[in-house]
PDB file of C-alpha atoms and ligand atoms in Angstrom:
ATOM      1  CA  MET A  99     171.720 173.482 -81.826  1.00 80.00           C
ATOM      2  CA  PRO A 100     173.290 171.543 -84.725  1.00 92.00           C
ATOM      3  CA  ALA A 101     172.553 167.835 -84.942  1.00 97.00           C
ATOM      4  CA  LYS A 102     174.713 165.111 -83.480  1.00 98.00           C
ATOM      5  CA  ILE A 103     176.391 163.307 -86.349  1.00 98.00           C
ATOM      6  CA  ILE A 104     175.932 159.552 -86.087  1.00 98.00           C
ATOM      7  CA  ASP A 105     179.285 157.969 -86.874  1.00 98.00           C
ATOM      8  CA  GLY A 106     178.402 154.845 -88.861  1.00 98.00           C
ATOM      9  CA  LYS A 107     182.051 153.911 -89.360  1.00 97.00           C
ATOM     10  CA  LYS A 108     182.734 153.832 -85.645  1.00 98.00           C
ATOM     11  CA  ILE A 109     179.620 151.800 -84.859  1.00 98.00           C
ATOM     12  CA  ALA A 110     180.442 149.357 -87.682  1.00 98.00           C
ATOM     13  CA  GLU A 111     184.017 148.977 -86.416  1.00 97.00           C
ATOM     14  CA  LYS A 112     182.727 147.973 -82.998  1.00 97.00           C
ATOM     15  CA  ILE A 113     180.334 145.403 -84.469  1.00 97.00           C
ATOM     16  CA  LEU A 114     183.025 144.002 -86.785  1.00 97.00           C
ATOM     17  CA  ASN A 115     185.581 143.736 -83.969  1.00 97.00           C
ATOM     18  CA  GLY A 116     183.027 141.730 -81.971  1.00 97.00           C
ATOM     19  CA  LEU A 117     182.418 139.457 -84.966  1.00 97.00           C
ATOM     20  CA  LYS A 118     186.148 139.017 -85.551  1.00 97.00           C
ATOM     21  CA  SER A 119     186.822 137.747 -82.049  1.00 97.00           C
ATOM     22  CA  LYS A 120     183.791 135.449 -82.258  1.00 96.00           C
ATOM     23  CA  ILE A 121     184.944 134.035 -85.618  1.00 96.00           C
ATOM     24  CA  LYS A 122     188.545 133.626 -84.359  1.00 95.00           C
ATOM     25  CA  SER A 123     187.354 131.174 -81.751  1.00 95.00           C
ATOM     26  CA  MET A 124     185.406 129.090 -84.299  1.00 94.00           C
ATOM     27  CA  LYS A 125     186.758 125.955 -85.943  1.00 93.00           C
ATOM     28  CA  GLU A 126     184.470 126.204 -88.945  1.00 93.00           C
ATOM     29  CA  LYS A 127     184.417 129.685 -90.496  1.00 95.00           C
ATOM     30  CA  PRO A 128     181.280 131.415 -91.775  1.00 97.00           C
ATOM     31  CA  GLY A 129     181.353 131.294 -95.574  1.00 97.00           C
ATOM     32  CA  LEU A 130     179.990 133.863 -97.974  1.00 98.00           C
ATOM     33  CA  ALA A 131     179.739 133.512-101.758  1.00 98.00           C
ATOM     34  CA  ILE A 132     179.389 136.718-103.729  1.00 98.00           C
ATOM     35  CA  VAL A 133     178.174 136.612-107.317  1.00 98.00           C
ATOM     36  CA  LEU A 134     178.786 139.610-109.534  1.00 98.00           C
ATOM     37  CA  VAL A 135     177.393 139.703-113.062  1.00 98.00           C
ATOM     38  CA  GLY A 136     178.828 142.194-115.527  1.00 97.00           C
ATOM     39  CA  ASP A 137     181.046 145.213-114.951  1.00 94.00           C
ATOM     40  CA  ASN A 138     178.843 147.859-113.336  1.00 93.00           C
ATOM     41  CA  PRO A 139     181.445 150.092-111.591  1.00 91.00           C
ATOM     42  CA  ALA A 140     179.207 150.837-108.571  1.00 91.00           C
ATOM     43  CA  SER A 141     178.505 147.116-108.054  1.00 95.00           C
ATOM     44  CA  GLU A 142     182.231 146.395-108.322  1.00 94.00           C
ATOM     45  CA  ILE A 143     182.914 148.881-105.489  1.00 92.00           C
ATOM     46  CA  TYR A 144     180.153 147.433-103.266  1.00 93.00           C
ATOM     47  CA  VAL A 145     181.280 143.846-103.874  1.00 96.00           C
ATOM     48  CA  SER A 146     184.969 144.583-103.255  1.00 95.00           C
ATOM     49  CA  SER A 147     184.143 146.364-100.052  1.00 94.00           C
ATOM     50  CA  LYS A 148     182.004 143.445 -98.801  1.00 95.00           C
ATOM     51  CA  GLU A 149     184.727 140.946 -99.775  1.00 96.00           C
ATOM     52  CA  LYS A 150     187.463 142.988 -98.076  1.00 95.00           C
ATOM     53  CA  THR A 151     185.487 143.412 -94.856  1.00 95.00           C
ATOM     54  CA  PHE A 152     184.558 139.737 -94.776  1.00 93.00           C
ATOM     55  CA  LYS A 153     188.203 138.723 -95.076  1.00 93.00           C
ATOM     56  CA  GLU A 154     189.169 141.220 -92.366  1.00 95.00           C
ATOM     57  CA  VAL A 155     186.854 139.474 -89.908  1.00 94.00           C
ATOM     58  CA  GLU A 156     188.518 136.200 -90.978  1.00 94.00           C
ATOM     59  CA  GLY A 157     185.493 134.619 -92.620  1.00 95.00           C
ATOM     60  CA  TYR A 158     185.662 132.441 -95.737  1.00 95.00           C
ATOM     61  CA  CYS A 159     184.714 134.371 -98.856  1.00 96.00           C
ATOM     62  CA  GLU A 160     184.550 133.292-102.482  1.00 96.00           C
ATOM     63  CA  ARG A 161     183.722 135.545-105.366  1.00 97.00           C
ATOM     64  CA  HIS A 162     182.239 134.580-108.724  1.00 98.00           C
ATOM     65  CA  ASN A 163     182.541 137.098-111.553  1.00 98.00           C
ATOM     66  CA  LEU A 164     180.285 136.319-114.492  1.00 98.00           C
ATOM     67  CA  ASP A 165     180.197 137.915-117.899  1.00 98.00           C
ATOM     68  CA  LYS A 166     177.378 140.448-118.490  1.00 97.00           C
ATOM     69  CA  ASP A 167     176.017 138.152-121.221  1.00 98.00           C
ATOM     70  CA  VAL A 168     175.800 135.081-118.984  1.00 98.00           C
ATOM     71  CA  SER A 169     172.574 133.127-119.526  1.00 98.00           C
ATOM     72  CA  GLU A 170     169.896 132.941-116.848  1.00 98.00           C
ATOM     73  CA  MET A 171     170.348 129.154-116.838  1.00 98.00           C
ATOM     74  CA  ASP A 172     174.103 129.371-116.169  1.00 98.00           C
ATOM     75  CA  LEU A 173     173.475 131.797-113.322  1.00 98.00           C
ATOM     76  CA  LEU A 174     170.773 129.513-111.874  1.00 98.00           C
ATOM     77  CA  ASN A 175     173.182 126.569-112.106  1.00 98.00           C
ATOM     78  CA  LEU A 176     175.816 128.503-110.168  1.00 98.00           C
ATOM     79  CA  VAL A 177     173.320 129.420-107.424  1.00 98.00           C
ATOM     80  CA  THR A 178     172.274 125.743-107.201  1.00 98.00           C
ATOM     81  CA  LYS A 179     175.922 124.721-106.811  1.00 98.00           C
ATOM     82  CA  LEU A 180     176.383 127.289-104.037  1.00 98.00           C
ATOM     83  CA  ASN A 181     173.120 126.173-102.385  1.00 98.00           C
ATOM     84  CA  ASN A 182     174.639 122.672-102.222  1.00 97.00           C
ATOM     85  CA  ASN A 183     178.093 123.755-101.029  1.00 97.00           C
ATOM     86  CA  PRO A 184     178.386 123.207 -97.239  1.00 96.00           C
ATOM     87  CA  LYS A 185     181.326 125.664 -97.017  1.00 96.00           C
ATOM     88  CA  VAL A 186     179.017 128.428 -98.228  1.00 98.00           C
ATOM     89  CA  HIS A 187     176.556 129.573 -95.562  1.00 98.00           C
ATOM     90  CA  GLY A 188     175.482 132.776 -97.253  1.00 98.00           C
ATOM     91  CA  ILE A 189     174.924 133.653-100.904  1.00 98.00           C
ATOM     92  CA  LEU A 190     174.750 137.173-102.231  1.00 97.00           C
ATOM     93  CA  VAL A 191     173.919 137.925-105.852  1.00 98.00           C
ATOM     94  CA  GLN A 192     174.755 141.598-106.341  1.00 97.00           C
ATOM     95  CA  LEU A 193     171.894 143.613-107.839  1.00 96.00           C
ATOM     96  CA  PRO A 194     171.073 145.038-110.308  1.00 95.00           C
ATOM     97  CA  LEU A 195     171.357 142.185-112.802  1.00 97.00           C
ATOM     98  CA  PRO A 196     171.475 142.742-116.580  1.00 97.00           C
ATOM     99  CA  LYS A 197     168.047 143.272-118.196  1.00 97.00           C
ATOM    100  CA  HIS A 198     167.886 139.803-119.807  1.00 98.00           C
ATOM    101  CA  ILE A 199     167.972 138.127-116.394  1.00 98.00           C
ATOM    102  CA  ASN A 200     164.886 137.840-114.192  1.00 98.00           C
ATOM    103  CA  GLU A 201     166.016 139.267-110.828  1.00 97.00           C
ATOM    104  CA  HIS A 202     163.038 137.883-108.930  1.00 97.00           C
ATOM    105  CA  LEU A 203     163.718 134.376-110.251  1.00 98.00           C
ATOM    106  CA  ILE A 204     167.434 134.491-109.384  1.00 98.00           C
ATOM    107  CA  THR A 205     166.905 136.018-105.931  1.00 98.00           C
ATOM    108  CA  ASN A 206     164.339 133.359-105.096  1.00 98.00           C
ATOM    109  CA  SER A 207     166.568 130.540-106.305  1.00 98.00           C
ATOM    110  CA  ILE A 208     168.773 131.116-103.242  1.00 98.00           C
ATOM    111  CA  LEU A 209     167.821 128.819-100.370  1.00 98.00           C
ATOM    112  CA  PRO A 210     166.072 130.999 -97.753  1.00 97.00           C
ATOM    113  CA  HIS A 211     168.502 129.948 -95.002  1.00 97.00           C
ATOM    114  CA  LYS A 212     171.456 131.045 -97.206  1.00 98.00           C
ATOM    115  CA  ASP A 213     169.762 134.284 -98.266  1.00 98.00           C
ATOM    116  CA  VAL A 214     171.960 136.695 -96.272  1.00 98.00           C
ATOM    117  CA  ASP A 215     170.559 139.691 -98.159  1.00 97.00           C
ATOM    118  CA  GLY A 216     167.088 138.739 -96.915  1.00 97.00           C
ATOM    119  CA  PHE A 217     165.589 139.410-100.351  1.00 97.00           C
ATOM    120  CA  THR A 218     163.791 136.105-101.018  1.00 98.00           C
ATOM    121  CA  SER A 219     159.996 136.156-100.830  1.00 97.00           C
ATOM    122  CA  VAL A 220     160.218 133.601 -97.996  1.00 98.00           C
ATOM    123  CA  ASN A 221     162.425 135.816 -95.825  1.00 98.00           C
ATOM    124  CA  LEU A 222     160.463 138.979 -96.655  1.00 97.00           C
ATOM    125  CA  GLY A 223     157.312 137.040 -95.724  1.00 97.00           C
ATOM    126  CA  HIS A 224     158.825 136.057 -92.371  1.00 97.00           C
ATOM    127  CA  LEU A 225     159.745 139.701 -91.751  1.00 97.00           C
ATOM    128  CA  MET A 226     156.212 140.796 -92.640  1.00 96.00           C
ATOM    129  CA  SER A 227     154.661 138.314 -90.216  1.00 96.00           C
ATOM    130  CA  GLY A 228     156.936 139.296 -87.342  1.00 95.00           C
ATOM    131  CA  ASN A 229     159.040 136.114 -87.396  1.00 94.00           C
ATOM    132  CA  THR A 230     162.225 137.509 -88.867  1.00 95.00           C
ATOM    133  CA  ILE A 231     164.880 134.976 -89.827  1.00 95.00           C
ATOM    134  CA  LEU A 232     167.234 136.841 -92.189  1.00 98.00           C
ATOM    135  CA  ALA A 233     166.289 140.497 -92.773  1.00 97.00           C
ATOM    136  CA  PRO A 234     167.714 142.840 -95.431  1.00 98.00           C
ATOM    137  CA  ALA A 235     171.058 144.212 -94.249  1.00 97.00           C
ATOM    138  CA  THR A 236     170.418 147.861 -95.149  1.00 97.00           C
ATOM    139  CA  ALA A 237     167.102 147.913 -93.304  1.00 98.00           C
ATOM    140  CA  ARG A 238     168.791 146.354 -90.265  1.00 98.00           C
ATOM    141  CA  ALA A 239     171.506 149.020 -90.526  1.00 98.00           C
ATOM    142  CA  VAL A 240     168.893 151.792 -90.459  1.00 98.00           C
ATOM    143  CA  LEU A 241     167.290 150.381 -87.319  1.00 98.00           C
ATOM    144  CA  ASN A 242     170.707 149.943 -85.723  1.00 98.00           C
ATOM    145  CA  LEU A 243     171.578 153.598 -86.382  1.00 98.00           C
ATOM    146  CA  ILE A 244     168.263 154.839 -84.982  1.00 98.00           C
ATOM    147  CA  GLU A 245     168.753 152.692 -81.884  1.00 98.00           C
ATOM    148  CA  SER A 246     172.323 153.998 -81.482  1.00 98.00           C
ATOM    149  CA  THR A 247     170.853 157.427 -80.606  1.00 98.00           C
ATOM    150  CA  GLY A 248     169.120 155.951 -77.565  1.00 98.00           C
ATOM    151  CA  ILE A 249     165.740 157.435 -78.518  1.00 97.00           C
ATOM    152  CA  GLU A 250     162.621 155.386 -77.851  1.00 98.00           C
ATOM    153  CA  ILE A 251     161.095 154.288 -81.176  1.00 98.00           C
ATOM    154  CA  GLU A 252     157.769 153.232 -79.685  1.00 98.00           C
ATOM    155  CA  GLY A 253     155.047 155.822 -80.213  1.00 98.00           C
ATOM    156  CA  LYS A 254     157.155 158.010 -82.523  1.00 98.00           C
ATOM    157  CA  ASN A 255     156.068 159.259 -85.936  1.00 98.00           C
ATOM    158  CA  ALA A 256     158.357 157.713 -88.532  1.00 99.00           C
ATOM    159  CA  VAL A 257     158.406 158.590 -92.211  1.00 99.00           C
ATOM    160  CA  VAL A 258     160.211 156.484 -94.794  1.00 99.00           C
ATOM    161  CA  VAL A 259     160.813 158.069 -98.191  1.00 98.00           C
ATOM    162  CA  GLY A 260     161.154 155.227-100.712  1.00 98.00           C
ATOM    163  CA  ARG A 261     159.248 151.960-100.985  1.00 98.00           C
ATOM    164  CA  SER A 262     161.600 149.476-102.628  1.00 96.00           C
ATOM    165  CA  ASN A 263     161.394 145.833-101.580  1.00 94.00           C
ATOM    166  CA  ILE A 264     165.004 145.882-100.405  1.00 94.00           C
ATOM    167  CA  VAL A 265     165.116 149.144 -98.418  1.00 97.00           C
ATOM    168  CA  GLY A 266     161.968 151.268 -97.992  1.00 98.00           C
ATOM    169  CA  LYS A 267     159.381 148.543 -97.338  1.00 98.00           C
ATOM    170  CA  PRO A 268     161.518 146.451 -94.927  1.00 98.00           C
ATOM    171  CA  VAL A 269     162.535 149.585 -92.984  1.00 98.00           C
ATOM    172  CA  ALA A 270     158.861 150.561 -92.655  1.00 98.00           C
ATOM    173  CA  ILE A 271     157.928 147.057 -91.430  1.00 98.00           C
ATOM    174  CA  MET A 272     160.778 147.015 -88.894  1.00 98.00           C
ATOM    175  CA  LEU A 273     159.747 150.416 -87.536  1.00 98.00           C
ATOM    176  CA  LEU A 274     156.147 149.181 -87.250  1.00 98.00           C
ATOM    177  CA  GLU A 275     157.458 146.156 -85.383  1.00 97.00           C
ATOM    178  CA  LYS A 276     159.051 148.600 -82.910  1.00 98.00           C
ATOM    179  CA  ASN A 277     155.647 150.298 -82.463  1.00 98.00           C
ATOM    180  CA  ALA A 278     156.337 153.504 -84.394  1.00 98.00           C
ATOM    181  CA  THR A 279     153.511 155.075 -86.396  1.00 98.00           C
ATOM    182  CA  VAL A 280     154.815 154.768 -89.919  1.00 98.00           C
ATOM    183  CA  ALA A 281     154.096 156.631 -93.162  1.00 98.00           C
ATOM    184  CA  VAL A 282     155.741 155.686 -96.441  1.00 98.00           C
ATOM    185  CA  CYS A 283     156.278 158.336 -99.132  1.00 98.00           C
ATOM    186  CA  HIS A 284     157.267 157.583-102.727  1.00 98.00           C
ATOM    187  CA  SER A 285     157.556 159.079-106.175  1.00 98.00           C
ATOM    188  CA  LYS A 286     153.770 159.479-106.466  1.00 98.00           C
ATOM    189  CA  THR A 287     153.266 161.105-103.042  1.00 98.00           C
ATOM    190  CA  LYS A 288     151.637 164.509-103.584  1.00 97.00           C
ATOM    191  CA  ASN A 289     153.217 166.669-100.897  1.00 97.00           C
ATOM    192  CA  ILE A 290     156.149 164.901 -99.288  1.00 98.00           C
ATOM    193  CA  ALA A 291     157.018 167.812 -96.967  1.00 98.00           C
ATOM    194  CA  GLU A 292     153.565 167.616 -95.367  1.00 98.00           C
ATOM    195  CA  HIS A 293     154.491 164.136 -94.146  1.00 98.00           C
ATOM    196  CA  THR A 294     158.203 164.564 -93.443  1.00 98.00           C
ATOM    197  CA  LYS A 295     157.598 167.654 -91.265  1.00 98.00           C
ATOM    198  CA  LYS A 296     155.720 165.443 -88.806  1.00 98.00           C
ATOM    199  CA  ALA A 297     158.504 162.859 -88.592  1.00 98.00           C
ATOM    200  CA  ASP A 298     160.363 162.272 -85.332  1.00 98.00           C
ATOM    201  CA  ILE A 299     162.302 159.682 -87.332  1.00 99.00           C
ATOM    202  CA  LEU A 300     162.936 160.347 -91.015  1.00 99.00           C
ATOM    203  CA  VAL A 301     164.511 157.758 -93.299  1.00 99.00           C
ATOM    204  CA  ALA A 302     165.450 158.886 -96.811  1.00 98.00           C
ATOM    205  CA  ALA A 303     165.862 156.027 -99.298  1.00 98.00           C
ATOM    206  CA  ALA A 304     164.901 157.408-102.692  1.00 98.00           C
ATOM    207  CA  GLY A 305     168.218 157.782-104.500  1.00 97.00           C
ATOM    208  CA  LYS A 306     167.645 161.501-105.216  1.00 98.00           C
ATOM    209  CA  PRO A 307     170.308 164.006-104.127  1.00 97.00           C
ATOM    210  CA  LYS A 308     169.078 166.881-101.896  1.00 95.00           C
ATOM    211  CA  LEU A 309     165.526 165.535-101.945  1.00 98.00           C
ATOM    212  CA  ILE A 310     165.206 166.272 -98.220  1.00 98.00           C
ATOM    213  CA  THR A 311     165.742 169.943 -97.460  1.00 98.00           C
ATOM    214  CA  ARG A 312     165.817 171.800 -94.139  1.00 98.00           C
ATOM    215  CA  GLU A 313     162.212 173.027 -94.565  1.00 98.00           C
ATOM    216  CA  MET A 314     161.010 169.414 -94.735  1.00 98.00           C
ATOM    217  CA  VAL A 315     162.492 168.365 -91.387  1.00 98.00           C
ATOM    218  CA  LYS A 316     161.014 168.643 -87.899  1.00 98.00           C
ATOM    219  CA  GLU A 317     163.274 170.227 -85.285  1.00 98.00           C
ATOM    220  CA  GLY A 318     165.164 167.562 -83.340  1.00 98.00           C
ATOM    221  CA  ALA A 319     164.279 164.710 -85.714  1.00 98.00           C
ATOM    222  CA  VAL A 320     166.497 161.664 -86.226  1.00 98.00           C
ATOM    223  CA  VAL A 321     167.442 161.728 -89.919  1.00 98.00           C
ATOM    224  CA  ILE A 322     168.864 158.586 -91.520  1.00 98.00           C
ATOM    225  CA  ASP A 323     170.156 159.029 -95.053  1.00 98.00           C
ATOM    226  CA  VAL A 324     170.303 155.785 -97.027  1.00 98.00           C
ATOM    227  CA  GLY A 325     170.805 157.375-100.442  1.00 97.00           C
ATOM    228  CA  ILE A 326     173.976 156.860-102.442  1.00 95.00           C
ATOM    229  CA  ASN A 327     174.221 159.255-105.368  1.00 95.00           C
ATOM    230  CA  ARG A 328     177.157 160.321-107.476  1.00 93.00           C
ATOM    231  CA  VAL A 329     177.233 164.068-108.091  1.00 95.00           C
ATOM    232  CA  ASN A 330     180.247 165.612-109.854  1.00 95.00           C
ATOM    233  CA  GLY A 331     182.372 162.636-108.871  1.00 91.00           C
ATOM    234  CA  LYS A 332     181.348 162.858-105.206  1.00 94.00           C
ATOM    235  CA  ILE A 333     179.135 160.485-103.233  1.00 94.00           C
ATOM    236  CA  VAL A 334     176.173 162.229-101.603  1.00 96.00           C
ATOM    237  CA  GLY A 335     172.980 161.064 -99.952  1.00 97.00           C
ATOM    238  CA  ASP A 336     169.336 162.095-100.379  1.00 98.00           C
ATOM    239  CA  VAL A 337     169.499 164.713 -97.627  1.00 98.00           C
ATOM    240  CA  ASP A 338     170.810 168.262 -97.946  1.00 98.00           C
ATOM    241  CA  PHE A 339     173.227 167.447 -95.120  1.00 98.00           C
ATOM    242  CA  GLU A 340     174.767 170.894 -94.510  1.00 97.00           C
ATOM    243  CA  ASN A 341     171.402 172.605 -94.009  1.00 98.00           C
ATOM    244  CA  VAL A 342     169.433 169.768 -92.440  1.00 98.00           C
ATOM    245  CA  LYS A 343     172.070 169.235 -89.752  1.00 98.00           C
ATOM    246  CA  GLU A 344     171.223 172.715 -88.435  1.00 98.00           C
ATOM    247  CA  ILE A 345     167.724 171.586 -87.469  1.00 98.00           C
ATOM    248  CA  ALA A 346     167.830 167.790 -86.952  1.00 98.00           C
ATOM    249  CA  GLY A 347     168.615 166.188 -83.586  1.00 98.00           C
ATOM    250  CA  TYR A 348     170.703 163.397 -85.111  1.00 98.00           C
ATOM    251  CA  ILE A 349     171.841 162.848 -88.671  1.00 98.00           C
ATOM    252  CA  THR A 350     173.889 160.288 -90.592  1.00 98.00           C
ATOM    253  CA  PRO A 351     176.542 161.453 -93.066  1.00 98.00           C
ATOM    254  CA  VAL A 352     177.032 160.024 -96.571  1.00 97.00           C
ATOM    255  CA  PRO A 353     179.489 158.404 -96.888  1.00 96.00           C
ATOM    256  CA  GLY A 354     180.159 157.050 -93.395  1.00 97.00           C
ATOM    257  CA  GLY A 355     176.587 156.475 -92.194  1.00 97.00           C
ATOM    258  CA  VAL A 356     174.384 153.617 -93.355  1.00 97.00           C
ATOM    259  CA  GLY A 357     176.935 152.058 -95.743  1.00 96.00           C
ATOM    260  CA  PRO A 358     179.481 150.682 -93.237  1.00 96.00           C
ATOM    261  CA  ILE A 359     176.750 149.306 -90.952  1.00 97.00           C
ATOM    262  CA  THR A 360     175.074 147.584 -93.903  1.00 97.00           C
ATOM    263  CA  ILE A 361     178.247 145.560 -94.453  1.00 96.00           C
ATOM    264  CA  ALA A 362     178.488 144.739 -90.744  1.00 97.00           C
ATOM    265  CA  MET A 363     174.845 143.559 -90.800  1.00 98.00           C
ATOM    266  CA  LEU A 364     175.624 141.374 -93.801  1.00 97.00           C
ATOM    267  CA  MET A 365     178.423 139.729 -91.824  1.00 96.00           C
ATOM    268  CA  GLU A 366     176.067 139.197 -88.880  1.00 97.00           C
ATOM    269  CA  ASN A 367     173.519 137.648 -91.239  1.00 98.00           C
ATOM    270  CA  THR A 368     176.163 135.237 -92.566  1.00 97.00           C
ATOM    271  CA  LEU A 369     177.005 134.154 -89.039  1.00 97.00           C
ATOM    272  CA  LYS A 370     173.318 133.644 -88.370  1.00 97.00           C
ATOM    273  CA  ALA A 371     173.005 131.644 -91.609  1.00 98.00           C
ATOM    274  CA  MET A 372     175.806 129.397 -90.379  1.00 97.00           C
ATOM    275  CA  GLU A 373     173.952 128.818 -87.114  1.00 94.00           C
ATOM    276  CA  LEU A 374     170.786 128.004 -89.086  1.00 92.00           C
ATOM    277  CA  ALA A 375     172.739 125.447 -91.123  1.00 91.00           C
ATOM    278  CA  LYS A 376     174.043 123.829 -87.914  1.00 88.00           C
ATOM    279  CA  LYS A 377     170.488 123.516 -86.627  1.00 87.00           C
ATOM    280  CA  GLY A 378     169.530 121.925 -89.962  1.00 79.00           C
ATOM    281  CA  ILE A 379     167.020 124.684 -90.809  1.00 71.00           C
TER     282      ILE A 379
HETATM  283  P1  NAD B1399     164.910 152.087-105.755  1.00 78.87           P
HETATM  284  O1  NAD B1399     165.204 152.919-106.962  1.00 78.87           O
HETATM  285  O2  NAD B1399     164.556 150.661-105.910  1.00 78.87           O
HETATM  286  O3  NAD B1399     163.699 152.788-104.979  1.00 78.87           O
HETATM  287  C1  NAD B1399     163.638 154.163-104.800  1.00 78.87           C
HETATM  288  C2  NAD B1399     162.332 154.513-104.124  1.00 78.87           C
HETATM  289  O4  NAD B1399     162.311 155.926-103.940  1.00 78.87           O
HETATM  290  C3  NAD B1399     161.110 154.162-104.944  1.00 78.87           C
HETATM  291  O5  NAD B1399     160.192 153.505-104.101  1.00 78.87           O
HETATM  292  C4  NAD B1399     160.536 155.501-105.412  1.00 78.87           C
HETATM  293  O6  NAD B1399     159.111 155.522-105.391  1.00 78.87           O
HETATM  294  C5  NAD B1399     161.077 156.466-104.399  1.00 78.87           C
HETATM  295  N1  NAD B1399     161.362 157.775-105.005  1.00 78.87           N
HETATM  296  C6  NAD B1399     162.072 158.025-106.133  1.00 78.87           C
HETATM  297  N2  NAD B1399     162.069 159.361-106.394  1.00 78.87           N
HETATM  298  C7  NAD B1399     161.364 159.938-105.404  1.00 78.87           C
HETATM  299  C8  NAD B1399     161.017 161.279-105.133  1.00 78.87           C
HETATM  300  N3  NAD B1399     161.409 162.279-105.899  1.00 78.87           N
HETATM  301  N4  NAD B1399     160.285 161.509-104.043  1.00 78.87           N
HETATM  302  C9  NAD B1399     159.888 160.490-103.224  1.00 78.87           C
HETATM  303  N5  NAD B1399     160.201 159.213-103.451  1.00 78.87           N
HETATM  304  C10 NAD B1399     160.915 158.937-104.517  1.00 78.87           C
HETATM  305  O7  NAD B1399     166.150 152.287-104.799  1.00 78.87           O
HETATM  306  P2  NAD B1399     166.630 151.446-103.509  1.00 78.87           P
HETATM  307  O8  NAD B1399     167.294 150.206-103.946  1.00 78.87           O
HETATM  308  O9  NAD B1399     165.524 151.379-102.510  1.00 78.87           O
HETATM  309  O10 NAD B1399     167.765 152.431-102.962  1.00 78.87           O
HETATM  310  C11 NAD B1399     167.454 153.740-102.528  1.00 78.87           C
HETATM  311  C12 NAD B1399     168.744 154.504-102.318  1.00 78.87           C
HETATM  312  O11 NAD B1399     169.478 153.884-101.285  1.00 78.87           O
HETATM  313  C13 NAD B1399     169.683 154.523-103.530  1.00 78.87           C
HETATM  314  O12 NAD B1399     170.363 155.755-103.555  1.00 78.87           O
HETATM  315  C14 NAD B1399     170.649 153.399-103.248  1.00 78.87           C
HETATM  316  O13 NAD B1399     171.893 153.581-103.880  1.00 78.87           O
HETATM  317  C15 NAD B1399     170.772 153.511-101.746  1.00 78.87           C
HETATM  318  N6  NAD B1399     171.160 152.273-101.067  1.00 78.87           N
HETATM  319  C16 NAD B1399     172.099 152.374-100.119  1.00 78.87           C
HETATM  320  C17 NAD B1399     172.506 151.248 -99.422  1.00 78.87           C
HETATM  321  C18 NAD B1399     173.546 151.377 -98.362  1.00 78.87           C
HETATM  322  O14 NAD B1399     174.076 150.386 -97.904  1.00 78.87           O
HETATM  323  N7  NAD B1399     173.855 152.579 -97.893  1.00 78.87           N
HETATM  324  C19 NAD B1399     171.954 150.005 -99.734  1.00 78.87           C
HETATM  325  C20 NAD B1399     170.947 149.938-100.690  1.00 78.87           C
HETATM  326  C21 NAD B1399     170.552 151.086-101.359  1.00 78.87           C
END
C-alpha cells in the first residue's frame, strides 16, 4: 500500500493559526530580528518566507540586510544592539555567512534566551543534557512531523542520515530523548543501506538528491525528508519520493513537508523567548 503523505503545510497552518489568535490577544507582540548578510538567493528566499509568515501571525519583525563584505566587528555590533533591544525577543542570523566571518563566533554572540534558532553552544548544551530551552526549529519540525503520524517513538529504531550541528545531531538527540534507539549515518558511513533498512523512523538530512532509494527503506517506515536541493530549477529532497512512497508507511514531500513546520517552530520559539524575557531569564 502506498505511504500516507504527511501534509506539512496543513499542519503548519494549524500551528500558525493557533499562534495568531494567541498573539492577537497580547498587548506586547513577540519580536523577531532577522539578519541577512550578502545576497545568497536561497537565503533570501528563506528569510523572506520567515518574515512574511511572522507578519501574518501579527508579530513584530525587523530585518537587517548587510553587505556581503561587512566586517565581523560590524556584525557583532549589530547583534549586541539587538541583544539590548527589549522589542526584539528573538534574533536570527541567517546561515551560511560569508567565509571571512566566523559563524561560531557570531552565533554564540546571540544571548541564549534570544537564540530562537537554538544554535548557540549554551542551548545545544541544554538540549544535550535533557533540559531543552530553545531547540533548533528544523529538528523540532522533524519531531513534530513524526508525532503527527501517531506512531509511538519509544522503542523504535531510528536512523538519521546527516550529522550537522543544526539538523542531524539535534534530531538524533531529540529522538533519543523520546526513547528511540538511534543510529546516525554520515558521509563516511560505509554501507548506509545496511542501517537505513532497519529504520522504523528514517530522517534524511544530507542535502543529496535521491540519496535514499526504495531499496534502502524498510516497509512501513516513517520517512522524513529534510533535504532541500535544487535540481533543474526544481526543489527536491534527499529521498527518491516517487519510489520510496510505494514502500514507506508515511512520507513527507519536498516542498511542503519539513519546511513549513520549521517556520512555525521558529515562531513558537520566538513566543517562548518572549516568555523567557518576561521571567527575566
Ligand atoms: P550540512 O551540509 O551541514 O550537513 C550534511 C550532513 O550530511 C553532513 O553531516 C554529512 O556528513 C552528511 N552527508 C553528506 N553527504 C552524504 C552522503 N552521501 N551520505 C550520507 N551522509 C551524507 O547540511 P544541513 O545544514 O544539516 O542540511 C541538510 C539538508 O537539509 C540540506 O539539504 C539543507 O538545505 C536542508 N535543510 C532544510 C531545512 C528545512 O527547513 N526544511 C532546514 C535546514 C536544512
